[in-house]
């Protein structure tokens, strides 16, 4: 059974699909972009990445395989473990592993897994049907050379025109200038009259508005209703798990210990397995959570892991 087919199905709906004992495939939305050098437009898409630290079984993949193949949950877990063993062997022998529609995994010189995502599928459902678009090159026609060619073939000659003396035009011009000056001063006087009348009207209207405001102030008898503002709380969907305990008292001790160290520790409700999880803290985005978890794994707890869930 090729479980990469079921991983691909889950990547359409979830941000994180963990493969127990191997790692997790994560998705992040990338906005539309333009490559200026090639003038290629790319639609919004989900970019797939891989994190080999997230190896815990969150039950998502096993439960999906169980329902799709109509087998028990335990058989689905066994199938995943067998496939993971085959993947690890292929990486050791071939140094490369290709998962269809997901990407290619390989080992670097330090024996760490390097992931290169595949571009064959866009897991962002809102971009379904959208494809890349190459903008056609703009053709600009050059007319300058054509004009110069025409000028060389048919040069234009200008012949000075002989003008007759017409003295009566001088008096007509003086008369027109006189009319223009009279119109200008007349228009200035008329505009001043209009501005004066507009000022009187504006003052009258302003006085009536002030009287209405004062009258409205005196007739308000009951207080105005309070305005309620609903402030949307930021969702913290990324949680660093310190551990999950069968005994609630042990969970309380770890919670108090982490709080004393300065962590924004939390105890969350008992999960479906009857365990009481304790968190180092919660974050609003994956990048901050990943950075904090790496620091905790180096200094505090190598077994700390990331839970992606809206609580």
XYZ file of C-alpha atoms in Angstrom:
311
model
C 0.000 0.000 0.000
C 1.351 3.409 -0.973
C 0.415 5.673 1.905
C 1.661 8.786 0.036
C -1.680 8.695 -1.830
C -3.545 9.178 1.464
C -1.043 11.806 2.650
C -1.767 13.747 -0.546
C -5.519 13.578 0.118
C -5.103 14.936 3.654
C -2.881 17.838 2.547
C -5.912 19.422 0.856
C -7.686 19.744 4.239
C -5.009 19.933 6.943
C -1.939 22.054 7.647
C -0.006 19.173 9.185
C -0.018 15.467 8.251
C 2.293 13.463 10.530
C 3.799 10.109 9.528
C 4.568 8.330 12.845
C 8.250 7.509 13.255
C 9.287 9.457 10.137
C 8.233 13.121 10.163
C 5.420 15.493 9.204
C 4.401 17.227 5.980
C 3.304 20.836 6.541
C 1.473 23.271 4.267
C 1.655 27.069 4.176
C -0.355 29.377 1.898
C 1.746 31.382 -0.565
C 0.098 34.423 -2.237
C 0.008 35.003 -5.985
C 3.365 36.125 -7.395
C 5.000 37.392 -10.578
C 8.430 36.459 -11.912
C 9.502 39.647 -13.690
C 12.368 38.057 -15.611
C 10.042 35.609 -17.386
C 6.751 37.554 -16.942
C 5.057 34.446 -15.499
C 2.099 34.877 -13.108
C 1.592 32.148 -10.477
C -1.761 31.734 -8.625
C -2.003 31.409 -4.818
C -0.968 27.934 -3.653
C -0.163 25.753 -0.662
C 3.575 25.173 -0.332
C 4.499 21.795 1.200
C 7.445 21.459 3.606
C 8.803 18.626 5.775
C 9.794 18.495 9.455
C 11.532 15.321 10.640
C 11.143 16.334 14.320
C 7.353 15.772 14.288
C 7.265 11.974 14.541
C 4.480 11.416 17.072
C 1.315 9.621 16.035
C -1.591 12.069 16.180
C -3.948 9.444 14.718
C -4.906 11.499 11.648
C -3.194 9.427 8.949
C -3.904 6.043 10.559
C -7.586 6.847 11.042
C -7.900 8.048 7.420
C -6.271 4.859 6.072
C -8.467 2.743 8.342
C -11.652 4.299 6.952
C -10.488 4.312 3.308
C -9.209 0.712 3.285
C -11.920 -0.567 5.687
C -9.357 -2.080 8.037
C -8.827 -1.738 11.775
C -6.925 1.155 13.288
C -4.202 -1.202 14.538
C -3.720 -2.661 11.030
C -3.454 0.852 9.633
C -0.720 1.693 12.180
C 1.139 -1.496 11.238
C 0.917 -0.567 7.540
C 2.389 2.857 8.261
C 5.255 1.350 10.288
C 6.087 -1.071 7.439
C 6.074 1.728 4.869
C 8.278 3.933 7.077
C 10.833 1.122 7.349
C 10.878 0.804 3.552
C 11.317 4.565 3.158
C 14.239 4.681 5.589
C 15.924 1.764 3.822
C 15.488 3.426 0.423
C 17.042 6.633 1.750
C 20.020 4.733 3.159
C 20.626 2.767 -0.055
C 19.589 5.183 -2.809
C 20.010 8.478 -0.932
C 16.731 9.599 -2.520
C 12.986 8.895 -2.197
C 10.229 10.271 -4.479
C 6.674 10.553 -3.122
C 4.189 11.138 -5.955
C 2.474 14.586 -5.919
C 4.288 15.451 -2.651
C 7.998 15.815 -3.326
C 11.457 14.261 -3.170
C 13.336 13.329 0.018
C 17.109 12.877 0.123
C 19.972 12.677 2.620
C 22.624 15.385 2.808
C 26.254 15.022 3.862
C 25.245 15.199 7.538
C 22.716 12.386 7.058
C 19.771 14.732 7.564
C 16.658 14.576 5.382
C 16.300 17.324 2.752
C 12.880 17.841 1.147
C 12.107 19.351 -2.279
C 8.344 19.872 -2.845
C 6.589 18.843 -6.053
C 4.888 21.426 -8.283
C 2.496 18.954 -9.888
C -0.433 19.730 -7.534
C -1.796 22.853 -5.871
C -3.322 21.842 -2.529
C -5.121 25.203 -2.098
C -8.747 24.393 -2.956
C -9.688 28.055 -3.477
C -7.234 28.169 -6.416
C -8.770 25.153 -8.153
C -8.724 25.632 -11.932
C -6.160 28.444 -11.855
C -2.890 27.877 -13.715
C 0.270 29.826 -14.424
C -0.002 32.563 -17.045
C 2.743 33.915 -19.272
C 2.190 37.556 -20.225
C 2.875 38.237 -23.946
C 5.715 40.561 -24.772
C 4.606 44.116 -25.554
C 5.476 45.122 -29.116
C 6.283 48.796 -29.403
C 6.355 50.139 -32.967
C 9.066 52.651 -33.791
C 7.894 55.505 -36.001
C 10.938 57.739 -35.753
C 12.909 55.934 -38.453
C 9.904 55.975 -40.813
C 9.476 59.745 -40.374
C 13.162 60.370 -41.041
C 12.933 58.267 -44.213
C 9.977 60.314 -45.466
C 11.768 63.576 -44.771
C 14.723 62.433 -46.827
C 12.506 61.516 -49.777
C 10.244 64.568 -49.701
C 11.869 67.574 -47.978
C 9.468 70.323 -47.008
C 10.273 73.869 -48.216
C 8.879 76.893 -46.424
C 8.205 79.994 -48.579
C 7.787 83.298 -46.708
C 4.331 84.805 -47.264
C 4.038 88.425 -48.306
C 1.785 90.312 -45.871
C -0.173 93.488 -46.658
C -0.248 96.355 -44.218
C -3.639 96.666 -42.529
C -3.631 99.681 -40.095
C -7.288 99.273 -39.091
C -6.451 96.023 -37.187
C -4.480 98.071 -34.643
C -7.570 100.037 -33.602
C -9.684 96.890 -33.431
C -7.154 95.339 -31.052
C -7.249 98.413 -28.750
C -11.059 98.236 -28.684
C -11.009 94.546 -27.735
C -8.504 95.169 -24.919
C -10.765 97.925 -23.550
C -13.765 95.604 -23.469
C -11.670 92.928 -21.694
C -10.545 95.360 -18.969
C -14.107 96.566 -18.354
C -15.322 92.965 -18.129
C -12.591 92.062 -15.650
C -13.365 94.916 -13.201
C -17.102 94.341 -13.574
C -16.692 90.658 -12.840
C -14.545 91.414 -9.743
C -17.249 93.715 -8.325
C -19.967 91.114 -9.014
C -17.947 88.355 -7.330
C -17.439 90.486 -4.212
C -21.217 91.006 -3.953
C -21.848 87.249 -4.193
C -19.207 86.466 -1.528
C -20.777 89.000 0.841
C -24.255 87.501 0.432
C -22.907 83.939 0.868
C -21.256 84.973 4.149
C -24.535 86.339 5.525
C -26.401 83.130 4.586
C -23.697 80.915 6.157
C -23.794 82.885 9.426
C -27.605 82.553 9.568
C -27.477 78.787 8.965
C -24.744 78.339 11.550
C -26.829 80.204 14.156
C -29.817 77.915 13.484
C -27.656 74.801 13.786
C -26.236 75.968 17.128
C -29.788 76.676 18.418
C -30.891 73.157 17.392
C -27.894 71.588 19.120
C -28.578 73.510 22.308
C -32.279 72.580 22.162
C -31.428 68.879 21.654
C -29.041 69.029 24.618
C -31.747 70.306 26.970
C -34.338 67.669 25.958
C -32.145 64.553 26.485
C -33.553 63.014 29.690
C -32.263 59.411 29.687
C -28.613 58.363 29.350
C -27.457 56.970 26.007
C -27.024 53.177 25.800
C -23.514 51.853 26.297
C -21.648 50.780 23.194
C -20.272 47.238 23.323
C -17.202 46.394 21.294
C -16.581 42.781 20.435
C -12.837 42.258 20.172
C -11.912 39.084 18.351
C -9.318 37.132 20.267
C -6.294 35.890 18.389
C -6.445 32.136 17.852
C -3.500 30.189 19.223
C -3.466 26.987 17.184
C 0.176 25.900 17.638
C 1.087 24.346 21.018
C 4.394 22.951 22.338
C 3.622 19.824 24.373
C 5.822 19.036 27.372
C 4.132 15.681 27.998
C 0.838 13.861 28.505
C 0.226 12.135 31.841
C -2.174 9.432 32.957
C -2.136 10.802 36.512
C -3.559 14.333 36.783
C -1.411 15.054 39.858
C 1.748 14.477 37.816
C 0.406 16.826 35.150
C -0.211 19.478 37.860
C 3.367 19.134 39.168
C 4.859 19.611 35.690
C 2.537 22.580 35.095
C 3.693 24.276 38.313
C 7.339 23.526 37.508
C 7.100 25.086 34.031
C 5.207 28.118 35.372
C 7.937 28.672 37.968
C 10.525 28.695 35.163
C 8.661 31.519 33.434
C 6.850 29.588 30.706
C 3.236 30.452 29.858
C 2.327 26.878 30.704
C -1.162 25.436 30.242
C -3.058 22.297 31.172
C -5.639 21.292 28.595
C -8.580 18.944 28.783
C -8.037 15.202 28.915
C -7.690 13.737 25.419
C -9.417 10.709 23.921
C -6.650 8.434 25.222
C -7.328 9.462 28.825
C -4.119 11.527 29.147
C -3.685 15.026 30.604
C -1.445 17.112 28.267
C 0.725 19.935 29.663
C 1.935 22.714 27.341
C 5.013 24.930 27.454
C 2.956 27.574 25.669
C 0.768 28.360 22.655
C 1.437 30.453 19.537
C -0.567 32.048 16.723
C 1.681 30.981 13.830
C 3.857 28.030 12.921
C 7.142 29.948 12.561
C 7.107 31.252 16.164
C 6.090 27.845 17.517
C 8.828 26.045 15.561
C 11.491 28.506 16.789
C 10.412 28.140 20.434
C 10.209 24.333 20.165
C 13.747 24.082 18.741
C 15.084 26.074 21.687
C 13.169 23.930 24.223
C 14.393 20.696 22.603
C 18.015 21.879 22.878
C 17.864 23.236 26.439
C 14.940 21.600 28.252
C 13.244 18.593 26.722
C 14.340 16.748 23.532
C 10.978 14.935 23.513
C 8.879 18.116 23.257
C 6.611 18.107 20.231
C 4.217 20.397 18.369
C 0.425 20.058 18.558
C -1.562 21.875 15.828
C -5.140 22.268 17.032
C -7.529 25.110 17.852
C -8.321 24.750 21.547
